[in-house]
Short mmCIF file of C-alpha atoms and ligand atoms in Angstrom, two decimals:
data_model
loop_
_atom_site.label_atom_id
_atom_site.label_comp_id
_atom_site.label_asym_id
_atom_site.label_seq_id
_atom_site.Cartn_x
_atom_site.Cartn_y
_atom_site.Cartn_z
CA VAL A 29 0.00 0.00 0.00
CA ASP A 30 3.06 2.25 0.09
CA TYR A 31 2.75 2.76 -3.68
CA ASP A 32 1.68 6.32 -4.40
CA LEU A 33 -1.27 5.74 -6.67
CA LEU A 34 -1.57 9.40 -7.49
CA SER A 35 2.00 9.76 -8.67
CA GLY A 36 0.77 10.17 -12.23
CA ARG A 37 2.74 7.18 -13.38
CA VAL A 38 -0.29 5.66 -15.04
CA PRO A 39 -1.38 7.57 -18.13
CA ILE A 40 -5.06 8.42 -18.14
CA GLY A 41 -6.72 8.82 -21.50
CA ASP A 42 -10.33 9.36 -22.45
CA HIS A 43 -10.73 8.29 -26.02
CA SER A 44 -14.45 8.60 -26.17
CA ARG A 45 -15.66 9.82 -29.53
CA ARG A 46 -19.24 9.96 -28.41
CA PRO A 47 -20.92 12.65 -26.40
CA PRO A 48 -20.88 11.79 -22.73
CA ALA A 49 -23.75 9.55 -21.71
CA THR A 50 -26.80 11.58 -20.77
CA ASN A 51 -27.60 9.31 -17.85
CA SER A 52 -26.46 10.58 -14.57
CA HIS A 53 -25.72 7.29 -12.94
CA ALA A 54 -27.28 6.52 -9.63
CA VAL A 55 -24.18 4.57 -8.70
CA LYS A 56 -20.56 5.21 -9.56
CA ALA A 57 -19.78 2.00 -11.37
CA VAL A 58 -17.50 0.79 -14.12
CA PHE A 59 -16.64 -2.22 -16.23
CA VAL A 60 -13.03 -3.18 -15.66
CA ILE A 61 -11.14 -5.15 -18.26
CA LEU A 62 -7.56 -6.39 -18.14
CA VAL A 63 -6.70 -7.26 -21.70
CA ARG A 64 -3.92 -7.45 -24.27
CA ASN A 65 -3.85 -5.79 -27.68
CA HIS A 66 -4.03 -9.12 -29.48
CA ASP A 67 -7.38 -9.82 -27.80
CA LEU A 68 -9.00 -6.87 -29.55
CA TYR A 69 -11.55 -8.90 -31.48
CA ASN A 70 -12.24 -11.25 -28.58
CA ILE A 71 -13.00 -8.33 -26.27
CA ARG A 72 -15.21 -6.66 -28.90
CA TYR A 73 -17.17 -9.91 -29.03
CA SER A 74 -17.81 -9.64 -25.26
CA LEU A 75 -18.51 -5.91 -25.38
CA ARG A 76 -21.06 -6.16 -28.16
CA GLN A 77 -23.09 -8.65 -26.13
CA LEU A 78 -22.72 -6.76 -22.88
CA GLU A 79 -23.96 -3.61 -24.60
CA ASP A 80 -26.87 -5.35 -26.31
CA ARG A 81 -28.04 -7.19 -23.20
CA PHE A 82 -27.46 -4.43 -20.64
CA ASN A 83 -25.32 -1.40 -21.11
CA LYS A 84 -26.90 0.29 -24.13
CA LYS A 85 -29.66 1.25 -21.68
CA TYR A 86 -27.33 2.40 -18.91
CA ASN A 87 -24.13 3.63 -20.62
CA TYR A 88 -21.77 2.76 -17.80
CA PRO A 89 -18.10 3.57 -18.51
CA TYR A 90 -15.23 1.16 -19.10
CA VAL A 91 -11.68 0.99 -17.82
CA PHE A 92 -9.28 -1.03 -19.97
CA LEU A 93 -5.99 -2.01 -18.37
CA ASN A 94 -2.88 -3.52 -19.89
CA ASP A 95 0.74 -4.17 -18.93
CA ASP A 96 1.66 -2.85 -22.38
CA GLU A 97 0.58 0.34 -24.21
CA PHE A 98 -2.77 -0.02 -25.94
CA THR A 99 -2.55 0.56 -29.68
CA GLU A 100 -4.57 3.31 -31.35
CA GLU A 101 -6.44 0.61 -33.22
CA PHE A 102 -7.39 -1.08 -29.95
CA LYS A 103 -8.65 2.16 -28.46
CA GLU A 104 -10.64 3.14 -31.53
CA LEU A 105 -12.27 -0.23 -32.06
CA THR A 106 -13.26 -0.70 -28.44
CA THR A 107 -14.51 2.85 -27.90
CA SER A 108 -16.67 2.61 -31.02
CA THR A 109 -18.24 -0.63 -29.76
CA VAL A 110 -19.57 0.70 -26.46
CA SER A 111 -22.06 3.33 -25.30
CA GLY A 112 -20.17 4.44 -22.19
CA LYS A 113 -17.03 6.52 -21.78
CA THR A 114 -13.77 4.64 -22.13
CA TYR A 115 -10.50 4.98 -20.23
CA TYR A 116 -7.24 3.21 -21.00
CA GLY A 117 -4.51 2.65 -18.47
CA LYS A 118 -1.16 1.00 -18.00
CA VAL A 119 -0.36 -1.48 -15.30
CA ASP A 120 3.24 -1.45 -14.10
CA GLY A 121 5.55 -1.04 -11.12
CA PRO A 122 4.51 -2.77 -7.90
CA MET A 123 1.15 -3.66 -9.42
CA TRP A 124 2.71 -6.03 -11.91
CA ASN A 125 6.31 -6.83 -10.97
CA TYR A 126 7.86 -9.07 -8.35
CA PRO A 127 7.80 -7.55 -4.88
CA GLU A 128 11.35 -7.11 -3.57
CA TRP A 129 11.01 -9.93 -1.01
CA ILE A 130 10.37 -12.59 -3.64
CA ASN A 131 13.23 -15.02 -4.23
CA VAL A 132 13.30 -15.10 -8.01
CA THR A 133 15.36 -18.29 -8.20
CA LYS A 134 12.81 -20.05 -6.04
CA ALA A 135 9.96 -18.69 -8.19
CA ASP A 136 11.69 -19.85 -11.39
CA GLN A 137 12.11 -23.29 -9.89
CA ALA A 138 8.47 -23.46 -8.83
CA ARG A 139 7.32 -22.63 -12.36
CA ALA A 140 9.61 -25.23 -13.89
CA ASP A 141 8.27 -27.87 -11.47
CA MET A 142 4.66 -27.00 -12.18
CA GLU A 143 5.27 -26.95 -15.91
CA ARG A 144 6.68 -30.47 -15.65
CA ALA A 145 3.68 -31.54 -13.59
CA LYS A 146 1.50 -30.18 -16.41
CA VAL A 147 -0.48 -27.86 -14.16
CA ILE A 148 -2.56 -25.48 -16.25
CA TYR A 149 -0.62 -22.19 -16.64
CA GLY A 150 1.93 -23.83 -14.31
CA GLY A 151 4.94 -22.49 -16.18
CA SER A 152 3.59 -19.02 -16.83
CA LEU A 153 4.97 -15.95 -15.08
CA SER A 154 2.55 -13.56 -16.80
CA TYR A 155 -0.41 -15.61 -15.58
CA ARG A 156 0.89 -15.30 -12.01
CA ARG A 157 1.36 -11.55 -12.38
CA MET A 158 -2.20 -11.38 -13.67
CA CYS A 159 -3.59 -13.37 -10.72
CA ARG A 160 -1.71 -11.23 -8.23
CA PHE A 161 -2.88 -8.04 -9.95
CA GLN A 162 -6.50 -9.20 -9.95
CA SER A 163 -6.18 -10.26 -6.31
CA GLY A 164 -4.68 -7.14 -4.86
CA TRP A 165 -4.26 -4.28 -7.26
CA PHE A 166 -6.83 -3.59 -9.95
CA PHE A 167 -9.14 -1.77 -7.53
CA ARG A 168 -6.26 0.49 -6.53
CA HIS A 169 -5.49 1.58 -10.06
CA PRO A 170 -5.95 5.38 -10.26
CA LEU A 171 -8.46 5.03 -13.09
CA LEU A 172 -10.77 3.24 -10.67
CA ASP A 173 -10.50 5.84 -7.91
CA GLN A 174 -13.74 7.56 -8.86
CA PHE A 175 -15.82 4.37 -8.84
CA ASP A 176 -17.56 2.41 -6.11
CA TYR A 177 -18.67 -0.69 -8.02
CA TYR A 178 -17.09 -2.71 -10.78
CA TRP A 179 -18.05 -5.51 -13.10
CA ARG A 180 -15.16 -7.51 -14.44
CA VAL A 181 -15.30 -8.49 -18.09
CA GLU A 182 -12.96 -10.74 -20.08
CA PRO A 183 -12.36 -11.39 -23.77
CA SER A 184 -14.49 -14.11 -25.42
CA VAL A 185 -17.23 -14.29 -22.82
CA GLN A 186 -20.91 -14.27 -23.71
CA PHE A 187 -24.01 -12.71 -22.16
CA TYR A 188 -27.31 -14.36 -23.04
CA CYS A 189 -30.06 -12.60 -21.13
CA ASP A 190 -31.70 -9.20 -21.41
CA LEU A 191 -31.30 -7.33 -18.17
CA ASP A 192 -33.95 -4.70 -17.70
CA TYR A 193 -32.79 -3.32 -14.39
CA ASP A 194 -29.66 -1.48 -13.31
CA VAL A 195 -27.43 -4.19 -11.88
CA PHE A 196 -25.18 -1.71 -10.09
CA LYS A 197 -28.08 0.13 -8.51
CA PHE A 198 -29.44 -3.23 -7.43
CA MET A 199 -26.12 -3.92 -5.69
CA ALA A 200 -26.21 -0.55 -3.95
CA ASP A 201 -29.91 -0.63 -3.00
CA ASN A 202 -29.50 -4.07 -1.44
CA LYS A 203 -26.16 -3.27 0.19
CA LEU A 204 -24.54 -6.13 -1.72
CA LYS A 205 -20.77 -6.45 -1.71
CA TYR A 206 -20.21 -9.32 -4.06
CA GLY A 207 -22.06 -11.16 -6.81
CA TRP A 208 -21.34 -14.08 -9.12
CA THR A 209 -22.82 -16.27 -11.81
CA LEU A 210 -20.69 -19.45 -11.86
CA SER A 211 -18.62 -21.26 -9.30
CA LEU A 212 -16.48 -24.35 -9.59
CA HIS A 213 -13.37 -25.97 -8.27
CA GLU A 214 -9.91 -24.52 -8.43
CA TYR A 215 -7.06 -26.83 -9.39
CA ARG A 216 -5.72 -28.11 -6.12
CA GLU A 217 -2.10 -28.16 -7.27
CA THR A 218 -2.16 -24.40 -7.71
CA ILE A 219 -2.93 -23.64 -4.05
CA PRO A 220 -1.19 -26.21 -1.80
CA THR A 221 -0.70 -23.79 1.11
CA LEU A 222 -3.37 -21.14 0.50
CA TRP A 223 -5.74 -22.65 3.05
CA GLU A 224 -3.11 -22.95 5.79
CA THR A 225 -1.88 -19.43 5.06
CA THR A 226 -5.42 -18.10 5.28
CA ARG A 227 -5.94 -19.89 8.60
CA GLN A 228 -2.74 -18.29 9.92
CA TYR A 229 -3.96 -14.91 8.77
CA MET A 230 -7.25 -15.45 10.60
CA ARG A 231 -5.43 -16.35 13.81
CA GLN A 232 -3.29 -13.25 13.53
CA TYR A 233 -6.11 -10.82 12.67
CA PRO A 234 -9.20 -12.16 14.45
CA GLU A 235 -10.57 -8.63 14.77
CA TYR A 236 -11.05 -8.44 10.99
CA VAL A 237 -12.84 -11.73 10.51
CA LEU A 238 -16.58 -12.23 10.94
CA PRO A 239 -16.92 -14.86 13.70
CA GLU A 240 -18.07 -18.24 12.45
CA SER A 241 -20.76 -18.15 15.12
CA ASP A 242 -22.33 -15.07 13.50
CA PRO A 243 -25.63 -16.12 11.90
CA GLY A 244 -24.55 -14.30 8.73
CA SER A 245 -21.24 -16.13 8.46
CA LEU A 246 -20.44 -17.70 5.11
CA TRP A 247 -17.60 -19.75 6.48
CA ASP A 248 -19.47 -23.05 6.11
CA TRP A 249 -19.46 -22.49 2.36
CA VAL A 250 -15.73 -23.16 2.21
CA THR A 251 -15.19 -25.85 4.81
CA GLU A 252 -17.16 -28.75 6.20
CA ASP A 253 -14.69 -30.21 8.67
CA LYS A 254 -14.45 -27.35 11.15
CA SER A 255 -11.81 -25.56 9.10
CA ALA A 256 -9.41 -28.51 8.87
CA SER A 257 -9.57 -28.23 5.08
CA TYR A 258 -11.22 -26.60 2.15
CA ASN A 259 -14.42 -28.42 1.26
CA GLY A 260 -13.87 -27.73 -2.41
CA CYS A 261 -11.77 -30.79 -3.02
CA HIS A 262 -14.67 -33.04 -2.02
CA PHE A 263 -17.39 -31.33 -3.94
CA TRP A 264 -17.42 -32.61 -7.45
CA SER A 265 -15.70 -35.70 -8.71
CA ASN A 266 -15.56 -34.37 -12.25
CA PHE A 267 -13.56 -31.40 -10.94
CA GLU A 268 -11.56 -33.03 -8.26
CA VAL A 269 -8.40 -31.48 -9.66
CA GLY A 270 -9.49 -28.39 -7.78
CA ALA A 271 -9.48 -27.43 -4.14
CA SER A 272 -11.28 -24.16 -4.01
CA LEU A 273 -14.33 -22.51 -5.42
CA ARG A 274 -13.51 -20.62 -8.53
CA ILE A 275 -15.72 -17.69 -9.39
CA VAL A 276 -15.86 -16.72 -13.03
CA GLY A 277 -17.55 -13.51 -14.01
CA TRP A 278 -18.31 -11.41 -11.02
CA ILE A 279 -19.54 -8.06 -9.94
CA GLY A 280 -18.45 -6.60 -6.67
CA SER A 281 -18.13 -3.55 -4.59
CA ILE A 282 -14.77 -1.88 -4.76
CA LYS A 283 -15.24 -0.74 -1.19
CA PHE A 284 -15.09 -4.33 -0.05
CA LEU A 285 -11.75 -4.87 -1.79
CA ARG A 286 -10.43 -1.48 -0.75
CA SER A 287 -11.18 -2.17 2.88
CA GLU A 288 -8.49 -2.41 5.52
CA GLN A 289 -9.50 -6.03 6.12
CA TYR A 290 -9.17 -7.12 2.53
CA LEU A 291 -5.88 -5.28 2.03
CA SER A 292 -4.41 -6.78 5.17
CA TYR A 293 -5.35 -10.22 3.85
CA PHE A 294 -3.86 -9.54 0.43
CA ASN A 295 -0.66 -8.14 1.92
CA TYR A 296 -0.34 -11.17 4.16
CA LEU A 297 -0.68 -13.53 1.20
CA ASP A 298 1.65 -11.41 -0.91
CA HIS A 299 4.40 -11.56 1.71
CA VAL A 300 4.11 -15.32 1.98
CA GLY A 301 4.78 -15.35 -1.76
CA GLY A 302 2.32 -17.99 -2.96
CA PHE A 303 1.34 -15.97 -6.01
CA PHE A 304 4.83 -16.80 -7.31
CA TYR A 305 5.99 -19.88 -5.38
CA GLU A 306 2.68 -21.62 -6.06
CA ARG A 307 0.07 -20.33 -8.46
CA TRP A 308 -2.61 -18.80 -6.27
CA GLY A 309 -5.51 -17.60 -8.36
CA ASP A 310 -7.47 -14.45 -7.75
CA ALA A 311 -10.72 -16.42 -7.69
CA PRO A 312 -9.92 -18.52 -4.59
CA VAL A 313 -8.39 -15.47 -2.92
CA HIS A 314 -11.53 -13.41 -3.49
CA SER A 315 -13.74 -16.34 -2.49
CA LEU A 316 -11.92 -16.88 0.80
CA ALA A 317 -12.11 -13.16 1.51
CA VAL A 318 -15.85 -13.21 0.85
CA ALA A 319 -16.21 -16.15 3.23
CA MET A 320 -14.14 -14.45 5.94
CA PHE A 321 -15.38 -10.89 5.77
CA LEU A 322 -18.88 -10.78 4.32
CA ARG A 323 -22.31 -11.76 5.50
CA ARG A 324 -24.77 -13.92 3.62
CA SER A 325 -26.97 -10.88 3.05
CA GLU A 326 -24.08 -9.12 1.29
CA VAL A 327 -23.49 -11.66 -1.47
CA HIS A 328 -25.71 -12.40 -4.44
CA PHE A 329 -25.97 -15.12 -7.03
CA PHE A 330 -27.00 -13.51 -10.32
CA ASN A 331 -29.20 -16.27 -11.59
CA ASP A 332 -30.63 -13.95 -14.25
CA ILE A 333 -27.26 -13.24 -15.92
CA GLY A 334 -26.82 -15.94 -18.53
CA TYR A 335 -23.08 -16.11 -19.02
CA ARG A 336 -20.44 -18.24 -20.68
CA HIS A 337 -16.72 -18.38 -20.10
CA GLU A 338 -15.35 -21.45 -21.81
CA PRO A 339 -15.88 -24.24 -21.04
CA PHE A 340 -18.82 -23.47 -18.71
CA MET A 341 -22.06 -21.62 -18.91
CA HIS A 342 -24.63 -20.39 -16.48
CA CYS A 343 -28.04 -20.39 -18.15
CA PRO A 344 -31.12 -19.77 -16.01
CA THR A 345 -33.56 -22.65 -15.93
CA ASP A 346 -36.58 -20.84 -14.45
CA ARG A 347 -39.48 -20.43 -16.88
CA GLU A 348 -39.86 -16.69 -16.51
CA LEU A 349 -36.14 -16.06 -16.98
CA ILE A 350 -35.76 -18.29 -20.03
CA THR A 351 -37.93 -15.95 -22.06
CA LYS A 352 -35.32 -13.22 -21.68
CA CYS A 353 -32.39 -15.45 -22.67
CA TYR A 354 -31.17 -17.29 -25.73
CA CYS A 355 -28.94 -19.92 -24.11
CA ASN A 356 -30.07 -23.53 -23.76
CA PRO A 357 -30.96 -24.19 -20.09
CA ASN A 358 -30.14 -27.87 -20.58
CA ASP A 359 -26.53 -26.84 -21.03
CA ASN A 360 -26.49 -24.94 -17.74
CA PHE A 361 -23.44 -25.89 -15.68
CA VAL A 362 -25.43 -26.79 -12.58
CA ALA A 363 -28.23 -28.58 -14.46
CA ARG A 364 -25.70 -30.69 -16.35
CA SER A 365 -23.57 -31.45 -13.34
CA VAL A 366 -26.56 -32.41 -11.24
CA GLY A 367 -27.57 -34.89 -13.90
CA THR A 368 -24.21 -36.61 -13.96
CA THR A 369 -22.81 -36.57 -10.46
CA SER A 370 -23.30 -38.35 -7.19
CA ARG A 371 -26.23 -38.11 -4.83
CA ALA A 372 -24.07 -36.30 -2.29
CA THR A 373 -23.30 -33.63 -4.85
CA ARG A 374 -26.94 -33.28 -5.84
CA ARG A 375 -27.88 -32.88 -2.21
CA ARG A 376 -25.20 -30.28 -1.69
CA THR A 377 -26.39 -28.36 -4.70
CA ARG A 378 -29.92 -28.36 -3.36
CA ILE A 379 -28.81 -27.25 0.07
CA SER A 380 -26.79 -24.40 -1.27
CA SER A 381 -29.54 -23.22 -3.60
CA THR A 382 -31.84 -22.79 -0.67
CA ARG A 383 -29.33 -20.44 0.89
CA GLY A 384 -30.09 -17.80 -1.67
CA GLY A 385 -27.42 -18.81 -4.06
CA LEU A 386 -25.95 -21.73 -5.86
CA TRP A 387 -22.59 -22.61 -4.47
CA VAL A 388 -21.40 -25.68 -6.22
CA GLY A 389 -18.05 -27.18 -7.01
P1 GDP B 2 -8.25 -17.82 -17.56
O1 GDP B 2 -9.64 -17.27 -17.70
O2 GDP B 2 -7.93 -18.23 -16.16
O3 GDP B 2 -7.93 -18.87 -18.58
O4 GDP B 2 -7.22 -16.60 -17.84
P2 GDP B 2 -7.26 -15.52 -18.99
O5 GDP B 2 -6.19 -15.80 -19.98
O6 GDP B 2 -8.65 -15.33 -19.53
O7 GDP B 2 -6.83 -14.21 -18.19
C1 GDP B 2 -7.70 -13.57 -17.27
C2 GDP B 2 -7.84 -12.07 -17.61
O8 GDP B 2 -6.60 -11.43 -17.54
C3 GDP B 2 -8.35 -11.82 -19.03
O9 GDP B 2 -9.14 -10.65 -18.98
C4 GDP B 2 -7.08 -11.59 -19.83
O10 GDP B 2 -7.33 -10.72 -20.91
C5 GDP B 2 -6.19 -10.92 -18.80
N1 GDP B 2 -4.75 -11.24 -18.92
C6 GDP B 2 -4.14 -12.41 -18.63
N2 GDP B 2 -2.80 -12.32 -18.77
C7 GDP B 2 -2.55 -11.05 -19.15
C8 GDP B 2 -1.34 -10.32 -19.46
O11 GDP B 2 -0.22 -10.83 -19.39
N3 GDP B 2 -1.49 -9.01 -19.85
C9 GDP B 2 -2.72 -8.42 -19.93
N4 GDP B 2 -2.77 -7.15 -20.32
N5 GDP B 2 -3.86 -9.07 -19.64
C10 GDP B 2 -3.79 -10.36 -19.25
MN1 MN B 3 -10.55 -16.09 -19.05
#
């Protein structure tokens, strides 16, 4: 947190060719997109759908971030695809590079080992930088200073359902801190010590953590053996390579991530070094933070947002929602998994859906 975010190191550009949106937004919210120049057409594919299903009615702005300079072509062809203002920023310095305490030789060795073990992205340094950035930095980028809510978007994702309400205002009106559409297992080999490190953090900073005895506690979503282990690894046999719940496609409150609690958790993890010595993903990190810090009433499963990030899709199966969507509900991740997995898994799915959200591995 010692990085001076207002040092002006990150160039801020507004390349909007359109008149500013006439809406005065009820909520200060933004789409945030980390992307590379070569993903131009894949991100336009996502943007077109996001605009058609939702944002053409609301004109929320976009922040595009990159560890390289965006090309003029990228800026022109993304700005002309969307209805909201666009901002383009660079990610560098402490947000992207190794912190000084990281032993680079040890990190190189860890990547070589994971590459040999054929762990997905196991040999990639850029993937680790990305996960660390998404875990602890994107919400501190100066371009996001003015916003309270964000919706993360990636290249090549799809949105299937017309949304006729303001999702961000819904978050604010209901005091929601975090929302998601899909959850599944993380690859266990990528987070061997994340659970133990998180438990150590909780012992060291009990004042930050919502007690498990609190009726709003979400802790039982991530463990079923009184915190001895992550429950994720037992959830789904078809994803037993994973140990944690992986959230793909999520909308959250920046205030949650900018909180003292969350930052102390991120800093703790960052000093332990698992983003580089293992391959900790931002999804399990965010999920554990949600389970530690937030109440049930502050998280929301967006059942009405039909969404695909390969190879999985969330497609609503309720009659009244189907009419607003064009995905096939039979291909819904949960519907499909429930049809093919064990009774224990089906029971778990049912239990979690009655908690106001589907939390499945
Ligand atoms: P996956 O979904 O876990 O397979 O990972 P992705 O390759 O989709 O990366 C997650 C997000 O980070 C996407 O929005 C990518 O565009 C972005 N991303 C990943 N690596 C880099 C990188 O090295 N540079 C930039 N600028 N964006 C990246
Ligand atoms: Mn992706």
